Amino acid sequence: MRMALLRAIAVSLSVAGTSALPYHASLKRQVSELRPDYDFIIVGGGTSGLTVADRLSKAFPKKSVLVVEYGAIEYAPGVFDPPTLWTQSDPNAVSRWSFNSLPNPEVDNHTAFIAIGKTVGGSSAANGMFFDRGSRFDYDAWTEVGGPELRPSKIKWNWNGMIAYFKKSVTFTEPPPAIAQKYGYTWDVSGAYGGTTPIFSSYPPFQWGDQPVLRETWEEMGLEPRRECAGGDKEGICWVPTSEDPITARRSHSGLGHYAAVQPRSNYDLLVKHQVVRVVYPKGLKAKSGPPLVVVRSVSDAGQQFNVTAKAEVIISAGAFHTPTVLLRSGIGPASYLRAAGVPTLIDLPGVGSNLQDHSGPGVFWNYTKPGNFSPLPHDMLDPTFKADATTGFNQVPARGPYTLSMGNSAIYVSLPHVAPATYRDLVAKIRRLATVGNTAASYLPPDTDPSVVAGYKDQLQTLANLFANAEAPSLETPWAESGGSALAFHLHPLSRGTVRLDPGDHLAQPILDYRMLSNPLDLDLHLAHLRFLRKLLDTPTMRRYGAVELAPGPAVAATDDALRAYIRQTMILSFQHPCCTAPMLTRAKGGVVGPDLKVHGTPGGLRVADMSIAPLLIGSHLSATAYAVGEKAADIIIEEWSKPGH
Ligand SMILES: Cc1cc2nc3c(=O)[nH]c(=O)nc-3n(C[C@H](O)[C@H](O)[C@H](O)COP(=O)(O)OP(=O)(O)OC[C@H]3O[C@@H](n4cnc5c(N)ncnc54)[C@H](O)[C@@H]3O)c2cc1C
Ligand SMILES: *[C@@H]1O[C@H](CO)[C@@H](O)[C@H](O)[C@H]1NC(C)=O
Ligand SMILES: *[C@@H]1O[C@H](CO)[C@@H](O)[C@H](O)[C@H]1NC(C)=O
Ligand SMILES: *[C@@H]1O[C@H](CO)[C@@H](O)[C@H](O)[C@H]1NC(C)=O
């Protein structure tokens, strides 16, 4: 069962094509090809990083921008993948890093499996292309959790401060009327879209034949279809667009939209297959010492390290796993940890690499004993004629057929008051008590956690209690990825916190991830509430009509809460591939790493973080749309600062 689950997830991971992006003069492969110095250096050519690079190089034609990317450009998909790879996925593809977390004691020592992007485009070039946004309450929580100290900042990361960047960050294309009518797609351009950036959000011209079944089921469960779910409100049944070109249905990612599409631009260089080792403030941390320099090494020719000089700023956008590694190797992190790791401390910043969060959860699985007369269904791909036509269709302009569909386009988002009307108050009260009474919260964090991080965690619990009490703030997501037979319960707002640390044997190797899922035991109660709710889908007229039989957890297991808890521990998927929050935007006294201007605390300036590690709390959606918006907002903040007289 577990392997089957992992494989189901892996399908959504999608795949790496071998088609190259067009080459440009500004593509650099060796340090010797670089300019003597750059105004801005961006660490990591991923989702947020390339967004920042594109915007800065456009806004400042006379300033130079360098992106340093660990991965190769050859494996950045220029197209969405050879169709044969649609149902297969190689987690060890060269365009990805695959990780197994440390054994997680609370879940029978299982490990989380995560495969993140290692190519130009980062995880946007390797993800499942499900292109949703959090609810307004998710971003409002980012501001709320910052507390009164961050609230006066004129830079707002709440929904009202983010919506303009969400809109700007993508081009949404309305599906043709015939397609919209056939599948029932709905949307609201003025509430959610309006941008013209070449990052595409589209609805595919295809759905499997049984698509309406689960939508009917959900309606029978009392959930309401929403016209648009990207405009801040998403409690209910949602259509979710795909990050793909509206005509060719090929993957849209930051490597295409924010690099290839804007080249040539003479001030925008990209150095591939180089790892940023650390940043160094050669003149120390005095007010006027300027930005740090960036130490890089070639990935293929490891060993020699080179300095690259930044004149204005360094922006770290290496993603939630690697941004902390760059900071830690630079001596920016928890002093006690750095001492033990043998890295001289530059800034004691206990929050670096703490606060790791991800979506996780168990599933409900069933079989239909009275199959409906649906066509087409995924097993039709086994028919050579059907499959050949799918390939032909995918290569037509406009593209058509099954290969235009990535993960699916539907999901339900349900708040805790709707998931568990009878018990949610009790759960919320328990979370609040944890936040306010005694020191039990600290005992759920790693033993060496700094008091500042504990204080921030208690604030987070308080904010999360507010979210869980809000009937319009979803706590459960179930995406309907493929037809029939399974529904996964994404726990959108976990209470447990993991860590990212350097490999003690080799600081330049991949980091050690300790997911610590269920280390806060209330997470198990939340999973239980979600699972009990989700099982009700089998008790609807539609499911009965098709003779749906629950295979797991099954009525016997569901008879007691304890048996269901054991089922969750044994079968839950520990990562739905949404790691975040490891350099959180909080005050230094609360374990924060950056402020609302994204500057790293304790530096004299010249060093910011812009990627999904800056989120203090995980959002109730997949992350790529937010990673783009974070990049857009970061770019605006930096552009405003460098447009001031005197710069
Ligand atoms: C398998 C998978 C499936 C997903 N599915 C979806 C989905 O369907 N929908 C969705 O919205 N989201 C999905 N996500 C999540 C989403 O894609 C990511 O959270 C988001 O793209 C992260 O953006 P980022 O800018 O923070 O980091 P990334 O886009 O990962 O960029 C980080 C970049 O930094 C580079 N880098 C790292 N370290 C260094 C270094 N030391 N020096 C130089 N470069 C470095 C990396 O190679 C990478 O290119 C998925 C993620 C994965 C991994
Ligand atoms: C998990 O691993 C630890 C350390 O190896 C071991 O002590 C413990 O018994 C294991 N737990 C389970 C449930 O296997
Ligand atoms: C890089 O810069 C650091 C700090 O100024 C210096 O100590 C080191 O020697 C430089 N390395 C190279 C290869 O120039
Ligand atoms: C589910 O149904 C299919 C088709 O009827 C059958 O082949 C399969 O064995 C069933 N699986 C289980 C676990 O009962």
mmCIF file of C-alpha atoms in Angstrom, residues 275-584:
data_model
loop_
_atom_site.group_PDB
_atom_site.id
_atom_site.type_symbol
_atom_site.label_atom_id
_atom_site.label_comp_id
_atom_site.label_asym_id
_atom_site.label_seq_id
_atom_site.Cartn_x
_atom_site.Cartn_y
_atom_site.Cartn_z
ATOM 1 C CA GLN A 275 27.097 25.725 -5.977
ATOM 2 C CA VAL A 276 27.108 28.736 -3.724
ATOM 3 C CA VAL A 277 29.211 27.657 -0.795
ATOM 4 C CA ARG A 278 28.714 30.625 1.515
ATOM 5 C CA VAL A 279 28.616 34.389 1.707
ATOM 6 C CA VAL A 280 31.421 36.334 3.384
ATOM 7 C CA TYR A 281 31.478 39.885 4.730
ATOM 8 C CA PRO A 282 35.155 40.646 4.104
ATOM 9 C CA LYS A 283 34.967 43.881 6.092
ATOM 10 C CA GLY A 284 32.858 42.409 8.872
ATOM 11 C CA LEU A 285 29.407 43.535 9.941
ATOM 12 C CA LYS A 286 30.028 47.272 10.262
ATOM 13 C CA ALA A 287 27.269 49.570 9.059
ATOM 14 C CA LYS A 288 29.157 50.633 5.932
ATOM 15 C CA SER A 289 30.759 47.329 5.004
ATOM 16 C CA GLY A 290 28.479 46.743 1.999
ATOM 17 C CA PRO A 291 27.094 43.464 0.721
ATOM 18 C CA PRO A 292 28.834 40.139 1.256
ATOM 19 C CA LEU A 293 30.844 38.422 -1.449
ATOM 20 C CA VAL A 294 29.686 35.073 -2.728
ATOM 21 C CA VAL A 295 31.902 31.987 -2.662
ATOM 22 C CA VAL A 296 31.082 29.515 -5.446
ATOM 23 C CA ARG A 297 32.469 26.250 -6.695
ATOM 24 C CA SER A 298 31.882 24.243 -9.818
ATOM 25 C CA VAL A 299 29.624 21.236 -9.291
ATOM 26 C CA SER A 300 31.409 19.075 -11.846
ATOM 27 C CA ASP A 301 34.915 20.144 -10.937
ATOM 28 C CA ALA A 302 34.497 20.298 -7.172
ATOM 29 C CA GLY A 303 37.300 21.591 -5.093
ATOM 30 C CA GLN A 304 38.452 25.038 -6.047
ATOM 31 C CA GLN A 305 36.386 27.898 -4.680
ATOM 32 C CA PHE A 306 36.041 31.338 -6.246
ATOM 33 C CA ASN A 307 34.884 34.685 -4.911
ATOM 34 C CA VAL A 308 32.263 36.645 -6.863
ATOM 35 C CA THR A 309 31.779 40.245 -5.806
ATOM 36 C CA ALA A 310 28.369 41.866 -5.339
ATOM 37 C CA LYS A 311 28.217 45.665 -5.290
ATOM 38 C CA ALA A 312 24.592 46.092 -4.189
ATOM 39 C CA GLU A 313 22.986 42.959 -2.737
ATOM 40 C CA VAL A 314 23.011 39.206 -2.456
ATOM 41 C CA ILE A 315 19.609 37.501 -2.493
ATOM 42 C CA ILE A 316 19.398 33.894 -1.357
ATOM 43 C CA SER A 317 16.679 31.954 -3.205
ATOM 44 C CA ALA A 318 17.944 28.403 -2.857
ATOM 45 C CA GLY A 319 14.650 26.958 -1.579
ATOM 46 C CA ALA A 320 13.513 25.751 1.841
ATOM 47 C CA PHE A 321 16.163 23.016 2.100
ATOM 48 C CA HIS A 322 19.170 24.855 0.712
ATOM 49 C CA THR A 323 18.715 28.462 1.802
ATOM 50 C CA PRO A 324 19.472 27.399 5.397
ATOM 51 C CA THR A 325 22.573 25.493 4.232
ATOM 52 C CA VAL A 326 24.021 28.614 2.609
ATOM 53 C CA LEU A 327 23.328 30.633 5.763
ATOM 54 C CA LEU A 328 24.721 27.964 8.097
ATOM 55 C CA ARG A 329 27.920 27.556 6.076
ATOM 56 C CA SER A 330 28.254 31.358 6.262
ATOM 57 C CA GLY A 331 28.173 31.197 10.056
ATOM 58 C CA ILE A 332 24.640 32.585 10.251
ATOM 59 C CA GLY A 333 22.589 30.271 12.453
ATOM 60 C CA PRO A 334 22.196 28.930 15.989
ATOM 61 C CA ALA A 335 25.556 29.588 17.711
ATOM 62 C CA SER A 336 25.513 26.378 19.747
ATOM 63 C CA TYR A 337 24.840 24.302 16.664
ATOM 64 C CA LEU A 338 27.490 26.127 14.611
ATOM 65 C CA ARG A 339 30.076 25.594 17.362
ATOM 66 C CA ALA A 340 29.358 21.876 17.397
ATOM 67 C CA ALA A 341 29.534 21.781 13.600
ATOM 68 C CA GLY A 342 32.863 23.610 13.591
ATOM 69 C CA VAL A 343 31.651 26.679 11.684
ATOM 70 C CA PRO A 344 32.778 30.046 13.112
ATOM 71 C CA THR A 345 29.691 32.018 14.145
ATOM 72 C CA LEU A 346 29.145 35.279 12.305
ATOM 73 C CA ILE A 347 25.588 35.964 13.512
ATOM 74 C CA ASP A 348 23.823 33.965 16.203
ATOM 75 C CA LEU A 349 20.449 33.450 14.530
ATOM 76 C CA PRO A 350 18.704 30.459 16.139
ATOM 77 C CA GLY A 351 15.846 30.383 13.644
ATOM 78 C CA VAL A 352 17.970 29.332 10.653
ATOM 79 C CA GLY A 353 16.959 25.814 9.622
ATOM 80 C CA SER A 354 14.285 25.571 12.307
ATOM 81 C CA ASN A 355 10.540 25.715 11.719
ATOM 82 C CA LEU A 356 10.480 23.183 8.824
ATOM 83 C CA GLN A 357 6.871 22.446 7.786
ATOM 84 C CA ASP A 358 5.281 20.370 5.050
ATOM 85 C CA HIS A 359 1.898 18.977 4.118
ATOM 86 C CA SER A 360 1.318 15.354 5.055
ATOM 87 C CA GLY A 361 -1.563 12.978 5.607
ATOM 88 C CA PRO A 362 -3.256 9.617 5.192
ATOM 89 C CA GLY A 363 -5.706 8.571 2.497
ATOM 90 C CA VAL A 364 -8.995 6.804 1.945
ATOM 91 C CA PHE A 365 -8.972 4.069 -0.708
ATOM 92 C CA TRP A 366 -11.860 2.273 -2.333
ATOM 93 C CA ASN A 367 -12.924 0.083 -5.199
ATOM 94 C CA TYR A 368 -15.979 0.434 -7.387
ATOM 95 C CA THR A 369 -17.937 -2.781 -7.699
ATOM 96 C CA LYS A 370 -20.484 -1.360 -10.152
ATOM 97 C CA PRO A 371 -18.371 0.612 -12.554
ATOM 98 C CA GLY A 372 -20.150 3.362 -14.390
ATOM 99 C CA ASN A 373 -19.992 3.704 -18.102
ATOM 100 C CA PHE A 374 -17.276 6.329 -18.193
ATOM 101 C CA SER A 375 -14.997 7.046 -21.044
ATOM 102 C CA PRO A 376 -12.189 7.732 -21.385
ATOM 103 C CA LEU A 377 -10.409 6.465 -18.273
ATOM 104 C CA PRO A 378 -6.663 6.285 -17.546
ATOM 105 C CA HIS A 379 -6.491 2.571 -18.276
ATOM 106 C CA ASP A 380 -7.364 3.430 -21.869
ATOM 107 C CA MET A 381 -3.754 4.553 -22.165
ATOM 108 C CA LEU A 382 -2.888 0.853 -22.257
ATOM 109 C CA ASP A 383 -4.635 0.671 -25.609
ATOM 110 C CA PRO A 384 -1.985 1.391 -28.285
ATOM 111 C CA THR A 385 -4.432 3.197 -30.575
ATOM 112 C CA PHE A 386 -5.734 5.436 -27.800
ATOM 113 C CA LYS A 387 -2.211 6.160 -26.683
ATOM 114 C CA ALA A 388 -0.947 6.940 -30.176
ATOM 115 C CA ASP A 389 -3.805 9.386 -30.606
ATOM 116 C CA ALA A 390 -2.937 10.958 -27.252
ATOM 117 C CA THR A 391 0.599 11.533 -28.510
ATOM 118 C CA THR A 392 -0.619 12.961 -31.796
ATOM 119 C CA GLY A 393 -3.039 15.221 -29.954
ATOM 120 C CA PHE A 394 -0.378 16.507 -27.623
ATOM 121 C CA ASN A 395 1.729 17.566 -30.596
ATOM 122 C CA GLN A 396 -1.090 19.357 -32.359
ATOM 123 C CA VAL A 397 -1.575 23.102 -32.085
ATOM 124 C CA PRO A 398 -3.598 23.665 -30.041
ATOM 125 C CA ALA A 399 -2.771 20.525 -28.103
ATOM 126 C CA ARG A 400 -5.555 18.177 -27.056
ATOM 127 C CA GLY A 401 -6.027 14.928 -25.174
ATOM 128 C CA PRO A 402 -4.802 13.242 -21.989
ATOM 129 C CA TYR A 403 -1.245 14.540 -22.079
ATOM 130 C CA THR A 404 -2.525 18.104 -21.646
ATOM 131 C CA LEU A 405 -3.675 17.140 -18.158
ATOM 132 C CA SER A 406 -1.024 17.138 -15.464
ATOM 133 C CA MET A 407 -2.252 16.346 -11.962
ATOM 134 C CA GLY A 408 -5.932 17.039 -12.288
ATOM 135 C CA ASN A 409 -7.804 20.270 -11.707
ATOM 136 C CA SER A 410 -10.087 19.716 -8.759
ATOM 137 C CA ALA A 411 -9.767 19.861 -5.019
ATOM 138 C CA ILE A 412 -11.841 20.404 -1.942
ATOM 139 C CA TYR A 413 -10.704 22.779 0.802
ATOM 140 C CA VAL A 414 -12.499 22.413 4.107
ATOM 141 C CA SER A 415 -12.136 24.284 7.392
ATOM 142 C CA LEU A 416 -11.977 22.480 10.735
ATOM 143 C CA PRO A 417 -15.417 23.755 11.841
ATOM 144 C CA HIS A 418 -16.846 22.090 8.725
ATOM 145 C CA VAL A 419 -14.654 18.989 9.050
ATOM 146 C CA ALA A 420 -15.499 18.381 12.697
ATOM 147 C CA PRO A 421 -18.417 20.538 13.853
ATOM 148 C CA ALA A 422 -18.778 18.613 17.110
ATOM 149 C CA THR A 423 -15.130 18.524 18.192
ATOM 150 C CA TYR A 424 -13.322 21.459 16.616
ATOM 151 C CA ARG A 425 -13.814 23.766 19.610
ATOM 152 C CA ASP A 426 -12.123 21.269 21.855
ATOM 153 C CA LEU A 427 -9.189 20.923 19.430
ATOM 154 C CA VAL A 428 -8.845 24.685 19.130
ATOM 155 C CA ALA A 429 -8.919 25.034 22.922
ATOM 156 C CA LYS A 430 -6.139 22.442 23.255
ATOM 157 C CA ILE A 431 -3.962 24.330 20.759
ATOM 158 C CA ARG A 432 -4.597 27.605 22.596
ATOM 159 C CA ARG A 433 -3.685 26.043 25.929
ATOM 160 C CA LEU A 434 -0.461 24.789 24.421
ATOM 161 C CA ALA A 435 0.282 28.309 23.239
ATOM 162 C CA THR A 436 -0.428 29.999 26.540
ATOM 163 C CA VAL A 437 -0.095 27.622 29.491
ATOM 164 C CA GLY A 438 3.119 26.058 30.793
ATOM 165 C CA ASN A 439 6.007 24.880 28.689
ATOM 166 C CA THR A 440 4.629 21.785 26.992
ATOM 167 C CA ALA A 441 4.992 23.495 23.613
ATOM 168 C CA ALA A 442 8.778 23.641 24.120
ATOM 169 C CA SER A 443 8.878 19.909 24.807
ATOM 170 C CA TYR A 444 7.494 19.292 21.313
ATOM 171 C CA LEU A 445 10.454 21.081 19.696
ATOM 172 C CA PRO A 446 13.954 19.575 19.419
ATOM 173 C CA PRO A 447 15.715 19.532 22.818
ATOM 174 C CA ASP A 448 18.351 22.100 21.849
ATOM 175 C CA THR A 449 15.830 24.693 20.628
ATOM 176 C CA ASP A 450 16.668 28.283 21.560
ATOM 177 C CA PRO A 451 14.129 30.104 23.784
ATOM 178 C CA SER A 452 13.551 32.690 21.029
ATOM 179 C CA VAL A 453 12.379 29.950 18.662
ATOM 180 C CA VAL A 454 10.130 28.533 21.390
ATOM 181 C CA ALA A 455 8.589 31.986 21.921
ATOM 182 C CA GLY A 456 7.908 32.293 18.201
ATOM 183 C CA TYR A 457 6.437 28.799 18.135
ATOM 184 C CA LYS A 458 3.961 29.699 20.866
ATOM 185 C CA ASP A 459 2.882 32.726 18.821
ATOM 186 C CA GLN A 460 2.453 30.430 15.826
ATOM 187 C CA LEU A 461 0.228 28.091 17.824
ATOM 188 C CA GLN A 462 -1.929 31.026 18.865
ATOM 189 C CA THR A 463 -2.314 32.151 15.241
ATOM 190 C CA LEU A 464 -2.977 28.578 14.123
ATOM 191 C CA ALA A 465 -5.696 28.226 16.773
ATOM 192 C CA ASN A 466 -7.369 31.275 15.219
ATOM 193 C CA LEU A 467 -7.077 29.709 11.767
ATOM 194 C CA PHE A 468 -8.534 26.388 12.922
ATOM 195 C CA ALA A 469 -11.475 28.212 14.516
ATOM 196 C CA ASN A 470 -12.257 30.070 11.283
ATOM 197 C CA ALA A 471 -14.994 28.400 9.238
ATOM 198 C CA GLU A 472 -13.690 30.036 6.044
ATOM 199 C CA ALA A 473 -10.011 29.051 6.505
ATOM 200 C CA PRO A 474 -9.454 25.544 5.095
ATOM 201 C CA SER A 475 -7.523 23.048 7.228
ATOM 202 C CA LEU A 476 -8.020 20.054 4.893
ATOM 203 C CA GLU A 477 -7.295 19.747 1.195
ATOM 204 C CA THR A 478 -8.150 16.752 -0.930
ATOM 205 C CA PRO A 479 -6.951 17.158 -4.478
ATOM 206 C CA TRP A 480 -8.571 14.881 -6.950
ATOM 207 C CA ALA A 481 -5.497 13.939 -8.845
ATOM 208 C CA GLU A 482 -6.611 11.049 -10.959
ATOM 209 C CA SER A 483 -9.728 9.138 -11.509
ATOM 210 C CA GLY A 484 -11.283 6.977 -8.879
ATOM 211 C CA GLY A 485 -10.204 4.969 -5.920
ATOM 212 C CA SER A 486 -8.253 7.294 -3.663
ATOM 213 C CA ALA A 487 -8.549 10.557 -1.772
ATOM 214 C CA LEU A 488 -5.656 11.985 0.235
ATOM 215 C CA ALA A 489 -6.143 14.174 3.294
ATOM 216 C CA PHE A 490 -3.619 17.025 3.188
ATOM 217 C CA HIS A 491 -3.232 18.509 6.677
ATOM 218 C CA LEU A 492 -2.777 22.116 5.622
ATOM 219 C CA HIS A 493 -1.571 23.692 8.877
ATOM 220 C CA PRO A 494 0.731 21.328 10.746
ATOM 221 C CA LEU A 495 1.710 22.029 14.343
ATOM 222 C CA SER A 496 4.883 19.888 14.323
ATOM 223 C CA ARG A 497 8.207 21.470 13.397
ATOM 224 C CA GLY A 498 11.257 19.868 11.780
ATOM 225 C CA THR A 499 14.813 20.982 11.113
ATOM 226 C CA VAL A 500 17.329 21.323 8.281
ATOM 227 C CA ARG A 501 20.976 20.828 9.263
ATOM 228 C CA LEU A 502 24.291 20.428 7.450
ATOM 229 C CA ASP A 503 25.634 16.955 6.848
ATOM 230 C CA PRO A 504 28.241 16.699 9.616
ATOM 231 C CA GLY A 505 30.494 14.604 7.363
ATOM 232 C CA ASP A 506 30.472 17.095 4.482
ATOM 233 C CA HIS A 507 28.971 20.556 4.818
ATOM 234 C CA LEU A 508 28.793 20.905 1.038
ATOM 235 C CA ALA A 509 26.721 17.746 0.636
ATOM 236 C CA GLN A 510 22.950 17.625 0.806
ATOM 237 C CA PRO A 511 21.437 18.650 4.136
ATOM 238 C CA ILE A 512 20.015 16.362 6.795
ATOM 239 C CA LEU A 513 16.249 16.701 7.140
ATOM 240 C CA ASP A 514 14.484 15.843 10.369
ATOM 241 C CA TYR A 515 10.789 16.045 9.549
ATOM 242 C CA ARG A 516 9.545 15.308 13.108
ATOM 243 C CA MET A 517 6.014 14.676 11.860
ATOM 244 C CA LEU A 518 3.530 14.179 14.717
ATOM 245 C CA SER A 519 6.108 15.382 17.244
ATOM 246 C CA ASN A 520 3.266 17.636 18.331
ATOM 247 C CA PRO A 521 0.646 14.992 19.205
ATOM 248 C CA LEU A 522 -2.274 17.316 18.391
ATOM 249 C CA ASP A 523 -1.377 16.834 14.725
ATOM 250 C CA LEU A 524 -2.548 13.250 15.061
ATOM 251 C CA ASP A 525 -5.918 14.483 16.348
ATOM 252 C CA LEU A 526 -6.194 16.852 13.396
ATOM 253 C CA HIS A 527 -5.334 14.061 10.932
ATOM 254 C CA LEU A 528 -7.953 11.922 12.643
ATOM 255 C CA ALA A 529 -10.616 14.614 12.236
ATOM 256 C CA HIS A 530 -9.716 15.028 8.551
ATOM 257 C CA LEU A 531 -9.755 11.285 7.904
ATOM 258 C CA ARG A 532 -13.101 10.768 9.656
ATOM 259 C CA PHE A 533 -14.551 13.541 7.500
ATOM 260 C CA LEU A 534 -13.085 12.212 4.263
ATOM 261 C CA ARG A 535 -14.376 8.680 4.837
ATOM 262 C CA LYS A 536 -17.913 10.097 4.598
ATOM 263 C CA LEU A 537 -17.464 10.429 0.861
ATOM 264 C CA LEU A 538 -18.107 6.693 0.602
ATOM 265 C CA ASP A 539 -21.481 7.166 2.238
ATOM 266 C CA THR A 540 -22.976 9.345 -0.492
ATOM 267 C CA PRO A 541 -25.668 8.387 -3.045
ATOM 268 C CA THR A 542 -23.192 8.717 -5.892
ATOM 269 C CA MET A 543 -20.636 6.388 -4.334
ATOM 270 C CA ARG A 544 -23.349 3.910 -3.389
ATOM 271 C CA ARG A 545 -24.602 4.003 -6.957
ATOM 272 C CA TYR A 546 -21.209 2.793 -8.144
ATOM 273 C CA GLY A 547 -20.921 0.240 -5.371
ATOM 274 C CA ALA A 548 -17.869 1.866 -3.836
ATOM 275 C CA VAL A 549 -16.230 -0.443 -1.294
ATOM 276 C CA GLU A 550 -13.752 1.030 1.150
ATOM 277 C CA LEU A 551 -10.438 -0.816 1.063
ATOM 278 C CA ALA A 552 -8.579 1.374 3.572
ATOM 279 C CA PRO A 553 -8.786 2.270 6.345
ATOM 280 C CA GLY A 554 -11.931 0.104 6.114
ATOM 281 C CA PRO A 555 -14.870 -0.136 8.504
ATOM 282 C CA ALA A 556 -13.087 -2.438 10.953
ATOM 283 C CA VAL A 557 -10.202 -0.011 11.443
ATOM 284 C CA ALA A 558 -12.557 2.954 11.549
ATOM 285 C CA ALA A 559 -14.527 1.378 14.388
ATOM 286 C CA THR A 560 -12.239 2.960 16.988
ATOM 287 C CA ASP A 561 -10.222 6.148 17.114
ATOM 288 C CA ASP A 562 -7.186 4.242 18.328
ATOM 289 C CA ALA A 563 -7.214 1.905 15.352
ATOM 290 C CA LEU A 564 -7.569 4.877 13.023
ATOM 291 C CA ARG A 565 -4.674 6.605 14.773
ATOM 292 C CA ALA A 566 -2.550 3.512 14.218
ATOM 293 C CA TYR A 567 -3.619 3.487 10.559
ATOM 294 C CA ILE A 568 -2.528 7.106 10.217
ATOM 295 C CA ARG A 569 0.873 6.446 11.786
ATOM 296 C CA GLN A 570 1.440 3.427 9.567
ATOM 297 C CA THR A 571 0.276 4.802 6.252
ATOM 298 C CA MET A 572 0.464 8.577 6.222
ATOM 299 C CA ILE A 573 2.542 10.211 3.544
ATOM 300 C CA LEU A 574 5.065 12.388 5.325
ATOM 301 C CA SER A 575 5.600 14.880 2.535
ATOM 302 C CA PHE A 576 3.352 16.157 -0.209
ATOM 303 C CA GLN A 577 6.451 17.978 -1.488
ATOM 304 C CA HIS A 578 5.767 21.360 0.060
ATOM 305 C CA PRO A 579 8.662 22.115 2.410
ATOM 306 C CA CYS A 580 8.848 25.685 3.653
ATOM 307 C CA CYS A 581 9.483 28.092 6.444
ATOM 308 C CA THR A 582 13.140 27.440 7.371
ATOM 309 C CA ALA A 583 14.204 31.125 7.339
ATOM 310 C CA PRO A 584 11.000 32.599 8.701
#
